[in-house]
mmCIF file of C-alpha atoms and ligand atoms in Angstrom:
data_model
loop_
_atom_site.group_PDB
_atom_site.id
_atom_site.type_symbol
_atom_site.label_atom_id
_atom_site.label_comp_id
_atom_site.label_asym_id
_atom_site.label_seq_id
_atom_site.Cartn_x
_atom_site.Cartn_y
_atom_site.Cartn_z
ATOM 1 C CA UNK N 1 0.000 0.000 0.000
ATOM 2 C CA UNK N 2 3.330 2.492 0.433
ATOM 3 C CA UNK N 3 2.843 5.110 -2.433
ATOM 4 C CA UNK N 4 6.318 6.734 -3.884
ATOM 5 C CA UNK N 5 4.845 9.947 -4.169
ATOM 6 C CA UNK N 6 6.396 12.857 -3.011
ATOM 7 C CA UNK N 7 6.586 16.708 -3.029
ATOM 8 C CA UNK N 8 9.865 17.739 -1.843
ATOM 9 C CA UNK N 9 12.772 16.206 -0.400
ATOM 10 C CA UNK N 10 15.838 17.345 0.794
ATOM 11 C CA UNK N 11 19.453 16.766 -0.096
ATOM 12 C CA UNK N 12 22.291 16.865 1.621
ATOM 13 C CA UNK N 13 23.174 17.582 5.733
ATOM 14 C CA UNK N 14 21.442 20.190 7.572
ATOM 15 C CA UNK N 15 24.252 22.321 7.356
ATOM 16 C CA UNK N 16 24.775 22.752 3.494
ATOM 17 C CA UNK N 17 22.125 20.475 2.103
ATOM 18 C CA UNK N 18 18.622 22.274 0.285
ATOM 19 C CA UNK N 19 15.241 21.669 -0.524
ATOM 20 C CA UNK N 20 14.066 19.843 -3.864
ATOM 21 C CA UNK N 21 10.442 20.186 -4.671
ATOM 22 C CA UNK N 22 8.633 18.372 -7.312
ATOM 23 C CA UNK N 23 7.821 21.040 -9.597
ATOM 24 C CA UNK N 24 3.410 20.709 -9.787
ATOM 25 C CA UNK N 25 2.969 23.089 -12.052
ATOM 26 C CA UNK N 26 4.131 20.634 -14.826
ATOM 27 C CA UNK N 27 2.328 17.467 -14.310
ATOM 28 C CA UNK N 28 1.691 15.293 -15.861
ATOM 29 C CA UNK N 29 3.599 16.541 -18.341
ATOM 30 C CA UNK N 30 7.242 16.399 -16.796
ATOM 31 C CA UNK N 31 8.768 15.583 -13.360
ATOM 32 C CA UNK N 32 11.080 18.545 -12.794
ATOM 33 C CA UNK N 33 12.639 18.802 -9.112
ATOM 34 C CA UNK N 34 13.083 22.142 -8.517
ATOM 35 C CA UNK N 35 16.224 23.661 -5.826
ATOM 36 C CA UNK N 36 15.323 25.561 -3.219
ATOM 37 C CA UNK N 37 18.362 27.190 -1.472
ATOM 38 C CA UNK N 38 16.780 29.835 0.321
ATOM 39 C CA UNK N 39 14.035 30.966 2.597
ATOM 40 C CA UNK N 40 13.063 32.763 -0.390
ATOM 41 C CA UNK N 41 12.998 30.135 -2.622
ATOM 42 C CA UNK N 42 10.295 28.613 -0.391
ATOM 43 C CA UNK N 43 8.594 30.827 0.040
ATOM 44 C CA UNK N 44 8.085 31.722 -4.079
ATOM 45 C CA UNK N 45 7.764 28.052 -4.540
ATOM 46 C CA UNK N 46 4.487 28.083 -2.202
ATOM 47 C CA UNK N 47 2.952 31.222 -3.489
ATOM 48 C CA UNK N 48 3.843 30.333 -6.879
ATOM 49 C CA UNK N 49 2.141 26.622 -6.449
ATOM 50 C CA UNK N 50 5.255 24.719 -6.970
ATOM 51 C CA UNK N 51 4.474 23.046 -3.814
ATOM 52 C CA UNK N 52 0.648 23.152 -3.060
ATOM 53 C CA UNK N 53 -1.812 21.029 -0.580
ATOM 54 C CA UNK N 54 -2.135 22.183 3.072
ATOM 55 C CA UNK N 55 0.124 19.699 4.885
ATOM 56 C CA UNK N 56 2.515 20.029 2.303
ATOM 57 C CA UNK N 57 2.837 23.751 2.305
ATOM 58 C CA UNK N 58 3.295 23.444 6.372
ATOM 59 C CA UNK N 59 6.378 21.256 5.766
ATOM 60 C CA UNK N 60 7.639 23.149 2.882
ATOM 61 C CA UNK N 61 7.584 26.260 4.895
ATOM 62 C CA UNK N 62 9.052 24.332 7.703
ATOM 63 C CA UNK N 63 12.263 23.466 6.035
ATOM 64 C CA UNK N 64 12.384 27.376 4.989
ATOM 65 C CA UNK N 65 12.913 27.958 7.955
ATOM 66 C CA UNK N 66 15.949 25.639 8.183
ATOM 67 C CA UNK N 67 17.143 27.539 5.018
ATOM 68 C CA UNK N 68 16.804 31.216 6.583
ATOM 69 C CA UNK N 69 18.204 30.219 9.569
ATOM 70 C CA UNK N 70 21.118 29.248 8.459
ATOM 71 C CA UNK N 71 21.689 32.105 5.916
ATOM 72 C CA UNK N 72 21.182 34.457 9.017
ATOM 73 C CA UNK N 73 21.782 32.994 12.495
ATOM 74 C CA UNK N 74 24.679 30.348 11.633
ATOM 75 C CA UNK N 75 28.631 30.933 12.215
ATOM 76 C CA UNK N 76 28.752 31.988 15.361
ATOM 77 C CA UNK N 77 27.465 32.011 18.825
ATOM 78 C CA UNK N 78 23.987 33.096 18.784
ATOM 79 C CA UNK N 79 21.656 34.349 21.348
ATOM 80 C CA UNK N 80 18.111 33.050 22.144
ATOM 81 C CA UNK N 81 16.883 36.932 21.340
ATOM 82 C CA UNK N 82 19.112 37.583 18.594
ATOM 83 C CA UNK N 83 18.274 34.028 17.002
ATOM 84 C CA UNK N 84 14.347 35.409 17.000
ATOM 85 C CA UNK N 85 15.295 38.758 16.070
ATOM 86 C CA UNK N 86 16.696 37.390 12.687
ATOM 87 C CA UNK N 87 13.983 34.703 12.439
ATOM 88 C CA UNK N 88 11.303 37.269 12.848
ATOM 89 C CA UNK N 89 10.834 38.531 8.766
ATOM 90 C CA UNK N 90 11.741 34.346 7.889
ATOM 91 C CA UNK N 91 8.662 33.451 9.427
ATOM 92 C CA UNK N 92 6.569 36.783 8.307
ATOM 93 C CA UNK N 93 7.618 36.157 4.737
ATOM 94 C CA UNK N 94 6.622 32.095 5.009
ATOM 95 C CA UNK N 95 3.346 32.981 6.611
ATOM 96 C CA UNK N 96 2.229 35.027 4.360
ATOM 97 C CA UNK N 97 2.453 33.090 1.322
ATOM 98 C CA UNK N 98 -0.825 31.377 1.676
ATOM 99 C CA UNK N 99 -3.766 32.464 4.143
ATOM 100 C CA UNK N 100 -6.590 29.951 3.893
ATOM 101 C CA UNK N 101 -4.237 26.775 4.885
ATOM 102 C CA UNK N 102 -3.902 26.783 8.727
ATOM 103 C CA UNK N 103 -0.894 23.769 8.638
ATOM 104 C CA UNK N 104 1.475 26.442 7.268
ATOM 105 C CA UNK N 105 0.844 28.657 11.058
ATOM 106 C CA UNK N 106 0.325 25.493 12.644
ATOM 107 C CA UNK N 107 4.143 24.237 11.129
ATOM 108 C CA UNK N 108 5.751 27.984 11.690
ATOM 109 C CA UNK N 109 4.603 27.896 15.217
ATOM 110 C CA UNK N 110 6.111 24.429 16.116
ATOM 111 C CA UNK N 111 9.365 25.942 14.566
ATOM 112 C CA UNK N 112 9.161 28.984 16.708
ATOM 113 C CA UNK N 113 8.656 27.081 19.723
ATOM 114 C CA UNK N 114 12.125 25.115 18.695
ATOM 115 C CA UNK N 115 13.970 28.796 18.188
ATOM 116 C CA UNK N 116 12.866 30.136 21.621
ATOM 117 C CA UNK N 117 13.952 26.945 23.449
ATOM 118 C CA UNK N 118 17.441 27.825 22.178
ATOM 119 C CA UNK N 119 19.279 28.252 25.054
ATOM 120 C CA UNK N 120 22.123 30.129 23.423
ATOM 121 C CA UNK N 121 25.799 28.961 21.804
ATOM 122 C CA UNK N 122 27.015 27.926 18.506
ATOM 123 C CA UNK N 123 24.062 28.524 15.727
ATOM 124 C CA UNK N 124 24.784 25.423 14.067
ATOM 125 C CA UNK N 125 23.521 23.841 16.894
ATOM 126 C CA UNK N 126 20.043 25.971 16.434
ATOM 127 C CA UNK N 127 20.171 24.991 12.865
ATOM 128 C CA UNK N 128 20.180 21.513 13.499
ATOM 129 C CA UNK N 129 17.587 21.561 16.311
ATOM 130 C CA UNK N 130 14.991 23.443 13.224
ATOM 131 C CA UNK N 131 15.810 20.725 10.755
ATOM 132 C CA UNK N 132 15.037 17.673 13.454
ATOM 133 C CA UNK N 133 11.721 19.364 13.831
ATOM 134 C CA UNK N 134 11.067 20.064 9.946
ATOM 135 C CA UNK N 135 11.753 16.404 9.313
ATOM 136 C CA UNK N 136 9.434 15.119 12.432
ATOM 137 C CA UNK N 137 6.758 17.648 10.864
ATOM 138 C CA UNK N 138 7.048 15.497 7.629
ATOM 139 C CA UNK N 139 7.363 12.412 8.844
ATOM 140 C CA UNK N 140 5.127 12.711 11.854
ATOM 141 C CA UNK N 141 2.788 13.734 8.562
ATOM 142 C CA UNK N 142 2.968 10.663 6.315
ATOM 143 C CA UNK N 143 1.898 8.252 9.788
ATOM 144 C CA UNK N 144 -0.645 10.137 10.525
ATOM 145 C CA UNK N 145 -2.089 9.952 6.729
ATOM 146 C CA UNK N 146 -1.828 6.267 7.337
ATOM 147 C CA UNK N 147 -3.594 6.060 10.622
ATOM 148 C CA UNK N 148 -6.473 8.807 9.078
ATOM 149 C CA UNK N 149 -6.537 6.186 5.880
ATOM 150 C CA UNK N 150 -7.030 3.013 7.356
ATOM 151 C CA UNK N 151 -9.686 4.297 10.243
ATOM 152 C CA UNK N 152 -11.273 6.187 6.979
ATOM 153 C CA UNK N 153 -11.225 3.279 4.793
ATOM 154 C CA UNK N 154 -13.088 1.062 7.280
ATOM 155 C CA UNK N 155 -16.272 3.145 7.220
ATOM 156 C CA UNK N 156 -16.827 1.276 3.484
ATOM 157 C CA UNK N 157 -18.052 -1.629 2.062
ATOM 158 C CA UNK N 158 -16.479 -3.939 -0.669
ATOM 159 C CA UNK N 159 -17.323 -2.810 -4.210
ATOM 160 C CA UNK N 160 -17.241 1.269 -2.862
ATOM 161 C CA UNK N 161 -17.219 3.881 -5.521
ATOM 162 C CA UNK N 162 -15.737 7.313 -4.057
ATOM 163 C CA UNK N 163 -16.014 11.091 -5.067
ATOM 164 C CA UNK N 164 -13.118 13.251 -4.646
ATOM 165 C CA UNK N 165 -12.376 16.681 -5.507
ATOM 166 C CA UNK N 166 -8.773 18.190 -5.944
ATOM 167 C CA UNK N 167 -5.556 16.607 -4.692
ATOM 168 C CA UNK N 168 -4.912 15.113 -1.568
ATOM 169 C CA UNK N 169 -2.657 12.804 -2.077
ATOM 170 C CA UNK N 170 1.077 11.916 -1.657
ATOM 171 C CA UNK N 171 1.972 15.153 -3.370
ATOM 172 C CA UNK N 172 -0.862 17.622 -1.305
ATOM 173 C CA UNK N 173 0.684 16.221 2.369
ATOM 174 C CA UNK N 174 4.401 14.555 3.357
ATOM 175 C CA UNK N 175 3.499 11.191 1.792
ATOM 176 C CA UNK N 176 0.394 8.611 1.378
ATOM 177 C CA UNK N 177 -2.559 11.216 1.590
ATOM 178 C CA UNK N 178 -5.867 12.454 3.649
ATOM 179 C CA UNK N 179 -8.919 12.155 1.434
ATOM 180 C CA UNK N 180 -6.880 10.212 -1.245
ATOM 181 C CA UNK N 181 -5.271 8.423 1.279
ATOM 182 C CA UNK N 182 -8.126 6.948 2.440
ATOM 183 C CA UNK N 183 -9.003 5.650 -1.182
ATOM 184 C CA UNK N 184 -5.549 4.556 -1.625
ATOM 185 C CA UNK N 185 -6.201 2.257 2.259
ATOM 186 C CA UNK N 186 -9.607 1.112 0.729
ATOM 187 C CA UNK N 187 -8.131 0.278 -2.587
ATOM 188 C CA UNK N 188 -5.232 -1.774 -0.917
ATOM 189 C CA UNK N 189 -7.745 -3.307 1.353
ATOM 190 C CA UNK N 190 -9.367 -4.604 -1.766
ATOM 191 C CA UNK N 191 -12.921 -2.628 -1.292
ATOM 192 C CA UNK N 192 -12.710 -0.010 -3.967
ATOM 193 C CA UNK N 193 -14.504 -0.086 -7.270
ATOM 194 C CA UNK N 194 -13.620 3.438 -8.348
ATOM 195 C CA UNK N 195 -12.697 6.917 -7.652
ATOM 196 C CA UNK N 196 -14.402 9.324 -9.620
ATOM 197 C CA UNK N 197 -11.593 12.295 -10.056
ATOM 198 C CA UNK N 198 -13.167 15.738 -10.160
ATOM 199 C CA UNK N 199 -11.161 17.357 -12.566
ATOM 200 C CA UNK N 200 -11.424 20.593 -10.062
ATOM 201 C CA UNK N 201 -11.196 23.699 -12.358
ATOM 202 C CA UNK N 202 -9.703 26.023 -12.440
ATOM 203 C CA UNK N 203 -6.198 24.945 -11.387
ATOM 204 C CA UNK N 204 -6.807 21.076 -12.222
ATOM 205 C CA UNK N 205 -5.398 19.301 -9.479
ATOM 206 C CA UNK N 206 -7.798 16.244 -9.742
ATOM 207 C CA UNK N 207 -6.923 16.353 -13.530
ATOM 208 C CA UNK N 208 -3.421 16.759 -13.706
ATOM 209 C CA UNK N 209 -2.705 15.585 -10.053
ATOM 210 C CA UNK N 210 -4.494 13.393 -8.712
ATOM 211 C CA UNK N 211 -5.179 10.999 -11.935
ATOM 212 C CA UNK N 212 -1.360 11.250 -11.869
ATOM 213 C CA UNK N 213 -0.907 9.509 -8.360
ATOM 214 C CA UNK N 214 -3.948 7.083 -9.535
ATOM 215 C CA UNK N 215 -1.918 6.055 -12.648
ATOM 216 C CA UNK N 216 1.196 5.511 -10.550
ATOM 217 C CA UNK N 217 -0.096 3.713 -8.003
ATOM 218 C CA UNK N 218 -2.810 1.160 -10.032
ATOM 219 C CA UNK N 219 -6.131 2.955 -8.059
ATOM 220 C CA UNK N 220 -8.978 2.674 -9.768
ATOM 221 C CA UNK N 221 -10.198 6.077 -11.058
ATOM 222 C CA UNK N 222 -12.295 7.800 -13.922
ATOM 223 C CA UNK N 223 -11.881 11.465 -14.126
ATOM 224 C CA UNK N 224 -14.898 13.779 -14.511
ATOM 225 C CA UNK N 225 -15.270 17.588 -15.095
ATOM 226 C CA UNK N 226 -16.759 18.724 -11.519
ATOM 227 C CA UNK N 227 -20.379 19.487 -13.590
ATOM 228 C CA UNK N 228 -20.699 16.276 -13.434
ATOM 229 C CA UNK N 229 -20.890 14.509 -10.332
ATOM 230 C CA UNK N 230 -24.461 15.289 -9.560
ATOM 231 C CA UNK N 231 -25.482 13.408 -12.593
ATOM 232 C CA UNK N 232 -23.371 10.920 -11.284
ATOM 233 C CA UNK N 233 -24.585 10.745 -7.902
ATOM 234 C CA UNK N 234 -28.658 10.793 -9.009
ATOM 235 C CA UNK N 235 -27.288 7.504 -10.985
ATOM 236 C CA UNK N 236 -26.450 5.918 -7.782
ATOM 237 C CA UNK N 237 -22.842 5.741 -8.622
ATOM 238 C CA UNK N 238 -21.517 7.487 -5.786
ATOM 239 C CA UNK N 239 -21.209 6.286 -2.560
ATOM 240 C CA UNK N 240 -19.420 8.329 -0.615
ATOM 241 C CA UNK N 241 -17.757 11.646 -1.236
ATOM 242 C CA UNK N 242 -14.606 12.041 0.806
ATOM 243 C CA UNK N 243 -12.234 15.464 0.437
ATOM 244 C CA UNK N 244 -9.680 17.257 2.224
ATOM 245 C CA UNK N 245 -9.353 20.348 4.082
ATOM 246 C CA UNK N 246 -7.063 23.684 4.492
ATOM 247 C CA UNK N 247 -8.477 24.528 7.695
ATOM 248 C CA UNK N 248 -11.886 23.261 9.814
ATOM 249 C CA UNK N 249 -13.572 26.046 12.377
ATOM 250 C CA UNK N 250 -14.317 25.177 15.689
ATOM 251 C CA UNK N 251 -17.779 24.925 14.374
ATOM 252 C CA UNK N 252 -16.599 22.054 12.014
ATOM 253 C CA UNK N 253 -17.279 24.603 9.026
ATOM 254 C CA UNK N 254 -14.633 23.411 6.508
ATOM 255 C CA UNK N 255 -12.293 25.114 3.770
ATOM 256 C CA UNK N 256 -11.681 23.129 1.404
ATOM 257 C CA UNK N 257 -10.966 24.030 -2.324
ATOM 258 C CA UNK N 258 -13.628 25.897 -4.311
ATOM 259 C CA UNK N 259 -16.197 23.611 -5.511
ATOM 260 C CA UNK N 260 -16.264 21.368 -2.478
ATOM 261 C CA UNK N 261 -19.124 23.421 -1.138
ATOM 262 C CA UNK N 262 -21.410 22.329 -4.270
ATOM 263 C CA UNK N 263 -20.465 18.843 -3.923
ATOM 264 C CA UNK N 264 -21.744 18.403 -0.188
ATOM 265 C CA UNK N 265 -24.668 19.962 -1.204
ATOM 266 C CA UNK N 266 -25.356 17.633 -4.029
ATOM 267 C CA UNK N 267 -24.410 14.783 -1.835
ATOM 268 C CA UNK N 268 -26.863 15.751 0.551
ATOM 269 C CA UNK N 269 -29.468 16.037 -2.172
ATOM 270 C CA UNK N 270 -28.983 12.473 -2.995
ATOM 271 C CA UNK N 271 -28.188 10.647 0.319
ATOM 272 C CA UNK N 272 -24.520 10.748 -0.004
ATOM 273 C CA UNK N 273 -22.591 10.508 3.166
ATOM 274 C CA UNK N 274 -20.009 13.567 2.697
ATOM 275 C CA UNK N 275 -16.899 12.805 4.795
ATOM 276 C CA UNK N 276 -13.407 15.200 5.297
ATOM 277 C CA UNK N 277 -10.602 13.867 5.920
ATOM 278 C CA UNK N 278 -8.727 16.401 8.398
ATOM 279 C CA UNK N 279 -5.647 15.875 10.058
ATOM 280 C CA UNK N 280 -5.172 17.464 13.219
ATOM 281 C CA UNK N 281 -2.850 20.177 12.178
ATOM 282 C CA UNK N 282 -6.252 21.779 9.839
ATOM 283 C CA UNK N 283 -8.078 22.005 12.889
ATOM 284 C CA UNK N 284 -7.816 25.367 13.966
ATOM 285 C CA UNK N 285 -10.235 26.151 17.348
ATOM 286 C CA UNK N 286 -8.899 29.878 17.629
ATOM 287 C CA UNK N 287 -11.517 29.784 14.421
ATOM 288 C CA UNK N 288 -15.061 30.073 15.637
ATOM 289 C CA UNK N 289 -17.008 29.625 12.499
ATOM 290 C CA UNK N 290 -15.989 29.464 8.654
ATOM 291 C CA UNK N 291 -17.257 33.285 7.917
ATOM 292 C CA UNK N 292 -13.396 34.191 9.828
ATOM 293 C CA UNK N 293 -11.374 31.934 7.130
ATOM 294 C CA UNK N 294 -9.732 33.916 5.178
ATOM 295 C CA UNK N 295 -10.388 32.830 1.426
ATOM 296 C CA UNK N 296 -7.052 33.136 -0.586
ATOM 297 C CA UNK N 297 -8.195 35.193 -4.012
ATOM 298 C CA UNK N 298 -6.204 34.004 -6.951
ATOM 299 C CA UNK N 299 -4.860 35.623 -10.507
ATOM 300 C CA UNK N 300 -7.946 35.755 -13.172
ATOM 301 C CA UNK N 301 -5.300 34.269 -15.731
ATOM 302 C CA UNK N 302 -6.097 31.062 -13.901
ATOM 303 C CA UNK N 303 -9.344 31.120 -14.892
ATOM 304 C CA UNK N 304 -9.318 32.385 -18.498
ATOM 305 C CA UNK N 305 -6.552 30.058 -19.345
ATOM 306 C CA UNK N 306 -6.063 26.700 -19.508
ATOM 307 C CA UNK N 307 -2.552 26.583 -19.766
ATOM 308 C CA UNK N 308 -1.480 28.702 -22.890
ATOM 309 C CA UNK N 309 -4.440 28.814 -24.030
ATOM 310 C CA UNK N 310 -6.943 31.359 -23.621
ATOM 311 C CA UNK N 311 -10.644 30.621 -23.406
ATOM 312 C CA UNK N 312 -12.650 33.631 -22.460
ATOM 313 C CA UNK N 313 -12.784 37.288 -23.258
ATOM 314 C CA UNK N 314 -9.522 39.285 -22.277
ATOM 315 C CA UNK N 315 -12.422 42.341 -21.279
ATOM 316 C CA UNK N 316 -14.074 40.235 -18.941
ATOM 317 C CA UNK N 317 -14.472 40.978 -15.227
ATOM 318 C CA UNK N 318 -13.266 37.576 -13.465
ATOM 319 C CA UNK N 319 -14.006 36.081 -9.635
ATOM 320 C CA UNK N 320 -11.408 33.551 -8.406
ATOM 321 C CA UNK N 321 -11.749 32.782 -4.991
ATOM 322 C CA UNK N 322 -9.787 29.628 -4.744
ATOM 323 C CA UNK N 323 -11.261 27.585 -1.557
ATOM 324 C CA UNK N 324 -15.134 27.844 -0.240
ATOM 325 C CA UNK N 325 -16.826 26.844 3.012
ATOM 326 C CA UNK N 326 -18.649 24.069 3.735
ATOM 327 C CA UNK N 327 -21.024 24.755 6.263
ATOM 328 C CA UNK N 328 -21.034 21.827 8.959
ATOM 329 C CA UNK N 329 -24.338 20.528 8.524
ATOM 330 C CA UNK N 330 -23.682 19.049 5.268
ATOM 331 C CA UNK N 331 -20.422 17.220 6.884
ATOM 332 C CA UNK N 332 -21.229 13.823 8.563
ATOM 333 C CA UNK N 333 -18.078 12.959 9.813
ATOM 334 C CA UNK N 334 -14.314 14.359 10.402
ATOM 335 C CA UNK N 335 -11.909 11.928 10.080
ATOM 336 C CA UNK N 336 -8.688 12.490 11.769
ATOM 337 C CA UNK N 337 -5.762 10.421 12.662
ATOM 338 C CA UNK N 338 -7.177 9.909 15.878
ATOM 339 C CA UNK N 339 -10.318 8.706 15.459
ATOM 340 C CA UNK N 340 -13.848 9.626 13.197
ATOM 341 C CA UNK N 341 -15.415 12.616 14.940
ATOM 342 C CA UNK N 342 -18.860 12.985 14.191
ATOM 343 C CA UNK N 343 -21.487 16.330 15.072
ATOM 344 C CA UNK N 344 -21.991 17.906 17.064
ATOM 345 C CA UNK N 345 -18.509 19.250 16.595
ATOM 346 C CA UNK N 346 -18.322 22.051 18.535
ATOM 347 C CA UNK N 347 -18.116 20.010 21.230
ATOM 348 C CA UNK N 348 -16.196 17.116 20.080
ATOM 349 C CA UNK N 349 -13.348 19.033 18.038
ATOM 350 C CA UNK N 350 -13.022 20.448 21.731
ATOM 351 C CA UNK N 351 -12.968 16.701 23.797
ATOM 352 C CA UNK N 352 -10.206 15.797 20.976
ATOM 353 C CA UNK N 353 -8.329 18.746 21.357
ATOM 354 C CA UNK N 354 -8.162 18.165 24.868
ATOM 355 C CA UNK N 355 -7.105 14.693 24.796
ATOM 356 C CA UNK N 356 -4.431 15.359 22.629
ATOM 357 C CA UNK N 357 -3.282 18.083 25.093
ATOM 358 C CA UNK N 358 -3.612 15.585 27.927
ATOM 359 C CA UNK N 359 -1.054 12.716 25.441
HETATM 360 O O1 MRU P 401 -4.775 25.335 -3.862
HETATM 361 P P1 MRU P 401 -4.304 23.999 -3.380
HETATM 362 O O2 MRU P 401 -3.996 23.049 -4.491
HETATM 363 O O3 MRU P 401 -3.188 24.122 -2.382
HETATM 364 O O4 MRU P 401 -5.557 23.407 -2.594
HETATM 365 C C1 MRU P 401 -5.455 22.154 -1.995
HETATM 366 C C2 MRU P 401 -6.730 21.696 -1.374
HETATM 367 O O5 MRU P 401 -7.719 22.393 -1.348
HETATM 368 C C3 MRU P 401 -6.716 20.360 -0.690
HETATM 369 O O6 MRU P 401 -7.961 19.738 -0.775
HETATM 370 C C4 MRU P 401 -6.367 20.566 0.801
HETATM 371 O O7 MRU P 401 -5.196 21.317 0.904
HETATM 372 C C5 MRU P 401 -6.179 19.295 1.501
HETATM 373 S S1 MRU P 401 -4.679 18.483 0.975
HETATM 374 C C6 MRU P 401 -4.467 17.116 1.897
#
């Protein structure tokens, strides 16, 4: 059941090695690793979606941090307050390359935490204490994916056909998956029919993406434009719809990419069960309800192209929000790494926030 999939990987020793990611902007097409050297460089490869899915941009921005560190702090004996004084526009710069995902806070904060635990002395020593923590981050990540799958996977029966909508796979998280890695447990387990791929305009992901990882990995899939899964689902050939999440409210409102929001609807039109598939690191309590998520607006080029090729009016006025909310009504169940959490969640994203607290 392993997948090989990846986004980014890095080369070398703390100390002088860098930050590959797998260039997404040019699948299928061509795997291109891309270098990242710099704080910088991270932080123009997440805003520029070389690197894109919420877990994955919290681990990209983690190892940033490793990168800016050591252009800034390393050489010399550093002080806990100097160390944060020169960490302080690293961590501005990474945070603001995305606002809707809350993993990329939720990363930069367990990174902070390591930089004012630093009790002082050589730099390299700081350095190497941030890159510990960026690799637990990822690989803390990819078992947690696992756990989510397998508890996700065992909510279906043999024969299930799944809806999914963008890409949440190896290449959206630090290996293996939320929502696809719970198709990619029930596949391996044997119980899936099919995954109907929503091809998720504008940016593609479920077409270029996650049909990729499907190829690669032998899961069964069919890709459909996203107008299409309510004909689907009146057929009867949808039995669950499972999707990811940037960031869940306290309320259990969820952002998710734009369209998901039409989908739950339609599956609760037609007696779907809609389930997301959030790791703990997109729950974000400090977030009462989904009206305070901020919605990331993207370029209108992404919308009136499709690739080089442009398909609408260069005079026309264009809308691009890129993620919607799902209110939490049309949700019937969380799953998270640490068990299925079902309404009302209010009170049960609390209890599990508290128990991990208590671990
Ligand atoms: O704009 P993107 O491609 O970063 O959006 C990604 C999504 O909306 C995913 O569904 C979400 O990040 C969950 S990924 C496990």
């Amino acid at each position: 059941m392993e997948s090989a999939v990846s986004p980014l990987r890095w080369v070398g020793e703390a100390g002088d090695g860098y930050l590959e990611m797998l260039d997404q902007r040019l699948l299928p097409g061509r795997e291109v690793w891309q270098v990242m050297s710099s704080a910088e460089d991270v932080a123009d490869g997440i805003r520029d979606m070389v690197i894109r899915g919420a877990p994955a941009i919290g681990i990209a921005a983690a190892y940033g941090v490793v990168l800016g560190a050591r252009a800034r702090v390393d050489g010399g004996p550093t002080t806990r307050q100097d160390a944060a004084g020169e960490l302080k526009p690293v961590f501005e710069m990474l945070s603001e390359t995305r606002p809707t995902a809350v993993n990329l806070s939720w990363s930069l904060r367990r990174m902070r935490h390591v930089v004012q635990a630093h009790d002082g002395g050589a730099a390299n020593k700081l350095v190497a204490r941030l890159f510990e923590e960026a690799q637990s981050i990822q690989r803390e990540d990819r078992e947690n994916n696992r756990r989510m799958s397998e508890l996700g996977a065992e909510l279906f029966d043999d024969g299930v056909k799944i809806l999914t909508h963008c890409n949440t796979g190896g290449l959206a998280t630090g290996g293996f998956g939320t929502a696809l890695g719970i198709i990619r447990a029930a596949a391996a387990q044997g119980k899936l029919e099919k995954a109907w791929i929503d091809e998720t305009r504008p940016y593609l992901q479920g077409a270029r993406l996650t049909t990729w990882e499907c190829l690669k990995d032998d899961i069964p899939a069919t890709l459909i434009t996203d107008s299409m899964a309510g004909h689907f689902m009146k057929q009867g050939e949808v039995d669950a719809v499972v999707v990811g999440t940037d960031r869940v409210a306290a309320n259990g409102d969820v952002a998710n990419k734009i369209g998901t929001y039409s989908l739950a609807v339609l599956a609760d039109a037609h007696d779907v069960p809609f389930y997301v598939a959030a790791p703990i690191s997109t729950v974000d309590l400090e977030t009462p309800g989904g009206d305070e998520i901020p919605i990331e607006q993207r370029s209108r080029e992404e919308v009136t192209q499709v690739g080089e090729t442009t398909i609408a009016p260069a005079e026309i006025d264009v809308a691009h929000p890129a993620f919607d909310i799902t209110p939490a009504e049309y949700v019937d169940a969380l799953i998270t790494e640490d068990g299925i959490v079902e309404p009302p969640y209010e009170t049960n994203l609390k209890r599990l926030a508290e128990s991990e607290a208590a671990e």
